[in-house]
Amino acid sequence: MAIQIKKNVILAPFTTFGIGGPAEYFCGAKNAGDIIEAIKWAKNHRRPYYILGGGSNLLIADEGMKGLVIKVKSPFDNVQGRRQSKVKSQKDKAKVFAEAGVNLSNLLLFCIEHSLSGLEFLTGIPGTLGGAIVGNAGTKDGYIAEFIDKVTVLGQDSKIYDIEAKQCGFGYRSSRFRKSGEIVLSAVLKLKKSQKEEIKKKIKKILEKRKDQPKGKSAGCIFKNPVGKSAGYFISKVGLKGKSIGGIKVSEKHANFFINTGGGRAREVIQLIKLVQRKVKEKFNIVLEPEIFFLGEFRLPITTCCHCECKRSNL
Ligand code: FAD
Ligand code: EPU
């Protein structure tokens, strides 16, 4: 077996929030073959399974998770892996194949090396390609959906098939994969040929904008933006900037970021989410919907999250 199943692995270090209890079972998966093997193991042992990408858009319960957690880790993380990537060029366009576990920063480096433009908006977004596709990661400068040609998935029936971009159900921070239970194995991206210097210039500009966002352990924005407005604006207007519960603090720099200032717990994040939701609802009659995914069992259900699309959460 190429994969190694471990027992009782603490998940906090595998998340950018630095929060989360143990996985009953845990394994790394370097490629699509490893993911398939891991899922087969979980099915044979009648255990639920979960995919962890970069762990940058989720909250894992303090009590951890039952079943097998599969940490997808990119083969592009090393130079040899990068050489394995395939670039097919056609006039000014190019198609790039990448496995789900590739880090977005490595994908961006790859694009610079090959003078390919389109994904510059990913600058400063942590995580993997798989996670970015599931949540249609993006900014005002672009979304991953715009660059997808097709996605290869492992279906719940254990079959592997391709899904054209049009069938991916992409929306704001969403895709069909948020609820379909399909595992993203790889994708073909459609990019444009450009000049290295042009690409670098765009990246530099985006890096400048990123300076408005806080550093520290976080999961990025906690809430989705209500239509046309910024959740951060509402949170600051109810006076919660800097508010702390235990080790979790609403960032003073950007109120839609919660920072784990040290020893923060998932239950404290949930308490702060509920407080923010209540205050914003009272003052503006707006229900802020969490953007982050919830993995594991939560003892403090967020009742206002009933319209959250995330079927894999227990909320
Ligand atoms: P994870 O957090 O590991 O997983 C998210 C969900 O996707 C989980 O439910 C997981 O099970 C599922 N999943 C992951 N991989 C797969 C797969 N291969 N197949 C099926 N399901 C899978 N996001 C933005 O959109 N825009 C931003 O500007 C942005 N800025 C950020 C800044 C910071 C500092 C941080 C910490 C986060 C930011 N994020 C942003 C959030 C996050 O980085 C992105 O959503 C990212 O795409 C998540 O990818 P991931 O690999 O970390 O996913
Ligand atoms: N604002 C405040 N107070 C704050 C934060 C923001 O008043 O504490 C107001 C300001 O007026 C500001 C406006 O909100 O001009 C917009 O803020 P920003 O440009 O930071 O954008 P955002 O809407 O808060 C979105 C994404 C980010 C993405 C940025 C950049 C969501 C939920 N957030 O933030 O994505 O990086 O745009 O394009 O869509 C993420 O999803 O994790 C994430 C970080």
mmCIF file with all atom_site columns, C-alpha atoms in Angstrom, residues 4-98:
data_model
loop_
_atom_site.group_PDB
_atom_site.id
_atom_site.type_symbol
_atom_site.label_atom_id
_atom_site.label_alt_id
_atom_site.label_comp_id
_atom_site.label_asym_id
_atom_site.label_entity_id
_atom_site.label_seq_id
_atom_site.pdbx_PDB_ins_code
_atom_site.Cartn_x
_atom_site.Cartn_y
_atom_site.Cartn_z
_atom_site.occupancy
_atom_site.B_iso_or_equiv
_atom_site.pdbx_formal_charge
_atom_site.auth_seq_id
_atom_site.auth_comp_id
_atom_site.auth_asym_id
_atom_site.auth_atom_id
_atom_site.pdbx_PDB_model_num
ATOM 1  C CA . GLN A 1 4  ? 0.309   4.990  5.464   1.00 0.00 ? 4  GLN A CA 1
ATOM 2  C CA . ILE A 1 5  ? -2.673  5.047  7.831   1.00 0.00 ? 5  ILE A CA 1
ATOM 3  C CA . LYS A 1 6  ? -1.893  6.545  11.240  1.00 0.00 ? 6  LYS A CA 1
ATOM 4  C CA . LYS A 1 7  ? -4.083  6.649  14.344  1.00 0.00 ? 7  LYS A CA 1
ATOM 5  C CA . ASN A 1 8  ? -4.957  9.611  16.558  1.00 0.00 ? 8  ASN A CA 1
ATOM 6  C CA . VAL A 1 9  ? -3.263  12.430 14.684  1.00 0.00 ? 9  VAL A CA 1
ATOM 7  C CA . ILE A 1 10 ? -3.827  15.975 15.970  1.00 0.00 ? 10 ILE A CA 1
ATOM 8  C CA . LEU A 1 11 ? -5.208  18.075 13.119  1.00 0.00 ? 11 LEU A CA 1
ATOM 9  C CA . ALA A 1 12 ? -4.473  21.628 14.374  1.00 0.00 ? 12 ALA A CA 1
ATOM 10 C CA . PRO A 1 13 ? -1.052  21.811 12.644  1.00 0.00 ? 13 PRO A CA 1
ATOM 11 C CA . PHE A 1 14 ? -2.706  20.957 9.324   1.00 0.00 ? 14 PHE A CA 1
ATOM 12 C CA . THR A 1 15 ? -4.897  24.065 9.440   1.00 0.00 ? 15 THR A CA 1
ATOM 13 C CA . THR A 1 16 ? -4.039  27.754 9.045   1.00 0.00 ? 16 THR A CA 1
ATOM 14 C CA . PHE A 1 17 ? -6.234  28.501 12.092  1.00 0.00 ? 17 PHE A CA 1
ATOM 15 C CA . GLY A 1 18 ? -4.086  26.144 14.182  1.00 0.00 ? 18 GLY A CA 1
ATOM 16 C CA . ILE A 1 19 ? -7.235  24.587 15.655  1.00 0.00 ? 19 ILE A CA 1
ATOM 17 C CA . GLY A 1 20 ? -8.593  21.043 15.736  1.00 0.00 ? 20 GLY A CA 1
ATOM 18 C CA . GLY A 1 21 ? -8.505  17.838 17.769  1.00 0.00 ? 21 GLY A CA 1
ATOM 19 C CA . PRO A 1 22 ? -7.381  14.376 16.647  1.00 0.00 ? 22 PRO A CA 1
ATOM 20 C CA . ALA A 1 23 ? -8.397  12.413 13.576  1.00 0.00 ? 23 ALA A CA 1
ATOM 21 C CA . GLU A 1 24 ? -9.289  8.839  14.455  1.00 0.00 ? 24 GLU A CA 1
ATOM 22 C CA . TYR A 1 25 ? -7.343  7.801  11.350  1.00 0.00 ? 25 TYR A CA 1
ATOM 23 C CA . PHE A 1 26 ? -5.119  9.970  9.157   1.00 0.00 ? 26 PHE A CA 1
ATOM 24 C CA . CYS A 1 27 ? -3.096  9.592  5.993   1.00 0.00 ? 27 CYS A CA 1
ATOM 25 C CA . GLY A 1 28 ? -1.284  11.696 3.431   1.00 0.00 ? 28 GLY A CA 1
ATOM 26 C CA . ALA A 1 29 ? -2.132  11.389 -0.276  1.00 0.00 ? 29 ALA A CA 1
ATOM 27 C CA . LYS A 1 30 ? 0.459   12.536 -2.811  1.00 0.00 ? 30 LYS A CA 1
ATOM 28 C CA . ASN A 1 31 ? -1.643  12.000 -5.913  1.00 0.00 ? 31 ASN A CA 1
ATOM 29 C CA . ALA A 1 32 ? -4.990  10.819 -7.270  1.00 0.00 ? 32 ALA A CA 1
ATOM 30 C CA . GLY A 1 33 ? -3.960  7.160  -6.871  1.00 0.00 ? 33 GLY A CA 1
ATOM 31 C CA . ASP A 1 34 ? -3.276  7.671  -3.154  1.00 0.00 ? 34 ASP A CA 1
ATOM 32 C CA . ILE A 1 35 ? -6.643  9.415  -2.661  1.00 0.00 ? 35 ILE A CA 1
ATOM 33 C CA . ILE A 1 36 ? -8.469  6.531  -4.333  1.00 0.00 ? 36 ILE A CA 1
ATOM 34 C CA . GLU A 1 37 ? -6.568  3.999  -2.223  1.00 0.00 ? 37 GLU A CA 1
ATOM 35 C CA . ALA A 1 38 ? -7.329  5.892  0.999   1.00 0.00 ? 38 ALA A CA 1
ATOM 36 C CA . ILE A 1 39 ? -11.047 6.067  0.225   1.00 0.00 ? 39 ILE A CA 1
ATOM 37 C CA . LYS A 1 40 ? -11.070 2.377  -0.574  1.00 0.00 ? 40 LYS A CA 1
ATOM 38 C CA . TRP A 1 41 ? -9.507  1.736  2.852   1.00 0.00 ? 41 TRP A CA 1
ATOM 39 C CA . ALA A 1 42 ? -12.167 3.868  4.565   1.00 0.00 ? 42 ALA A CA 1
ATOM 40 C CA . LYS A 1 43 ? -14.986 2.083  2.727   1.00 0.00 ? 43 LYS A CA 1
ATOM 41 C CA . ASN A 1 44 ? -13.540 -1.352 3.521   1.00 0.00 ? 44 ASN A CA 1
ATOM 42 C CA . HIS A 1 45 ? -13.278 -0.372 7.196   1.00 0.00 ? 45 HIS A CA 1
ATOM 43 C CA . ARG A 1 46 ? -16.736 1.245  7.174   1.00 0.00 ? 46 ARG A CA 1
ATOM 44 C CA . ARG A 1 47 ? -15.368 4.584  8.256   1.00 0.00 ? 47 ARG A CA 1
ATOM 45 C CA . PRO A 1 48 ? -16.409 8.051  7.044   1.00 0.00 ? 48 PRO A CA 1
ATOM 46 C CA . TYR A 1 49 ? -13.671 9.989  5.235   1.00 0.00 ? 49 TYR A CA 1
ATOM 47 C CA . TYR A 1 50 ? -12.824 13.659 4.774   1.00 0.00 ? 50 TYR A CA 1
ATOM 48 C CA . ILE A 1 51 ? -10.443 15.510 2.521   1.00 0.00 ? 51 ILE A CA 1
ATOM 49 C CA . LEU A 1 52 ? -8.112  18.103 3.946   1.00 0.00 ? 52 LEU A CA 1
ATOM 50 C CA . GLY A 1 53 ? -6.430  20.392 1.417   1.00 0.00 ? 53 GLY A CA 1
ATOM 51 C CA . GLY A 1 54 ? -4.386  23.258 2.799   1.00 0.00 ? 54 GLY A CA 1
ATOM 52 C CA . GLY A 1 55 ? -6.788  23.493 5.758   1.00 0.00 ? 55 GLY A CA 1
ATOM 53 C CA . SER A 1 56 ? -7.135  27.226 5.106   1.00 0.00 ? 56 SER A CA 1
ATOM 54 C CA . ASN A 1 57 ? -10.909 27.549 4.830   1.00 0.00 ? 57 ASN A CA 1
ATOM 55 C CA . LEU A 1 58 ? -12.173 25.387 7.644   1.00 0.00 ? 58 LEU A CA 1
ATOM 56 C CA . LEU A 1 59 ? -12.705 24.896 11.335  1.00 0.00 ? 59 LEU A CA 1
ATOM 57 C CA . ILE A 1 60 ? -12.110 21.488 12.891  1.00 0.00 ? 60 ILE A CA 1
ATOM 58 C CA . ALA A 1 61 ? -13.868 20.585 16.140  1.00 0.00 ? 61 ALA A CA 1
ATOM 59 C CA . ASP A 1 62 ? -11.859 20.496 19.373  1.00 0.00 ? 62 ASP A CA 1
ATOM 60 C CA . GLU A 1 63 ? -12.985 16.898 19.833  1.00 0.00 ? 63 GLU A CA 1
ATOM 61 C CA . GLY A 1 64 ? -11.522 16.004 16.445  1.00 0.00 ? 64 GLY A CA 1
ATOM 62 C CA . MET A 1 65 ? -13.047 13.728 13.847  1.00 0.00 ? 65 MET A CA 1
ATOM 63 C CA . LYS A 1 66 ? -14.171 10.142 13.614  1.00 0.00 ? 66 LYS A CA 1
ATOM 64 C CA . GLY A 1 67 ? -13.091 8.238  10.526  1.00 0.00 ? 67 GLY A CA 1
ATOM 65 C CA . LEU A 1 68 ? -10.231 8.809  8.086   1.00 0.00 ? 68 LEU A CA 1
ATOM 66 C CA . VAL A 1 69 ? -8.849  12.264 7.319   1.00 0.00 ? 69 VAL A CA 1
ATOM 67 C CA . ILE A 1 70 ? -6.992  12.303 4.004   1.00 0.00 ? 70 ILE A CA 1
ATOM 68 C CA . LYS A 1 71 ? -4.463  15.129 3.753   1.00 0.00 ? 71 LYS A CA 1
ATOM 69 C CA . VAL A 1 72 ? -3.916  15.842 0.065   1.00 0.00 ? 72 VAL A CA 1
ATOM 70 C CA . LYS A 1 73 ? -0.383  17.058 -0.533  1.00 0.00 ? 73 LYS A CA 1
ATOM 71 C CA . SER A 1 74 ? 0.916   18.214 -3.841  1.00 0.00 ? 74 SER A CA 1
ATOM 72 C CA . PRO A 1 75 ? 3.461   16.420 -5.966  1.00 0.00 ? 75 PRO A CA 1
ATOM 73 C CA . PHE A 1 76 ? 4.321   19.914 -7.287  1.00 0.00 ? 76 PHE A CA 1
ATOM 74 C CA . ASP A 1 77 ? 5.774   20.771 -3.885  1.00 0.00 ? 77 ASP A CA 1
ATOM 75 C CA . ASN A 1 78 ? 9.157   19.657 -5.158  1.00 0.00 ? 78 ASN A CA 1
ATOM 76 C CA . VAL A 1 79 ? 10.992  20.523 -8.335  1.00 0.00 ? 79 VAL A CA 1
ATOM 77 C CA . GLN A 1 80 ? 10.714  17.022 -9.741  1.00 0.00 ? 80 GLN A CA 1
ATOM 78 C CA . GLY A 1 81 ? 6.959   17.244 -9.372  1.00 0.00 ? 81 GLY A CA 1
ATOM 79 C CA . ARG A 1 82 ? 6.892   20.523 -11.211 1.00 0.00 ? 82 ARG A CA 1
ATOM 80 C CA . ARG A 1 83 ? 8.648   18.942 -14.164 1.00 0.00 ? 83 ARG A CA 1
ATOM 81 C CA . GLN A 1 84 ? 5.877   16.361 -14.312 1.00 0.00 ? 84 GLN A CA 1
ATOM 82 C CA . SER A 1 85 ? 3.206   18.958 -14.951 1.00 0.00 ? 85 SER A CA 1
ATOM 83 C CA . LYS A 1 86 ? 1.886   19.095 -18.466 1.00 0.00 ? 86 LYS A CA 1
ATOM 84 C CA . VAL A 1 87 ? 1.529   22.276 -20.486 1.00 0.00 ? 87 VAL A CA 1
ATOM 85 C CA . LYS A 1 88 ? -0.189  22.124 -23.867 1.00 0.00 ? 88 LYS A CA 1
ATOM 86 C CA . SER A 1 89 ? 0.155   25.322 -25.843 1.00 0.00 ? 89 SER A CA 1
ATOM 87 C CA . GLN A 1 90 ? -1.989  26.600 -28.671 1.00 0.00 ? 90 GLN A CA 1
ATOM 88 C CA . LYS A 1 91 ? -1.347  30.055 -30.185 1.00 0.00 ? 91 LYS A CA 1
ATOM 89 C CA . ASP A 1 92 ? -1.852  32.510 -27.286 1.00 0.00 ? 92 ASP A CA 1
ATOM 90 C CA . LYS A 1 93 ? -3.696  29.996 -25.098 1.00 0.00 ? 93 LYS A CA 1
ATOM 91 C CA . ALA A 1 94 ? -2.403  27.158 -22.942 1.00 0.00 ? 94 ALA A CA 1
ATOM 92 C CA . LYS A 1 95 ? -3.936  24.330 -20.980 1.00 0.00 ? 95 LYS A CA 1
ATOM 93 C CA . VAL A 1 96 ? -2.343  23.252 -17.727 1.00 0.00 ? 96 VAL A CA 1
ATOM 94 C CA . PHE A 1 97 ? -3.026  19.981 -15.967 1.00 0.00 ? 97 PHE A CA 1
ATOM 95 C CA . ALA A 1 98 ? -2.638  20.015 -12.194 1.00 0.00 ? 98 ALA A CA 1
#
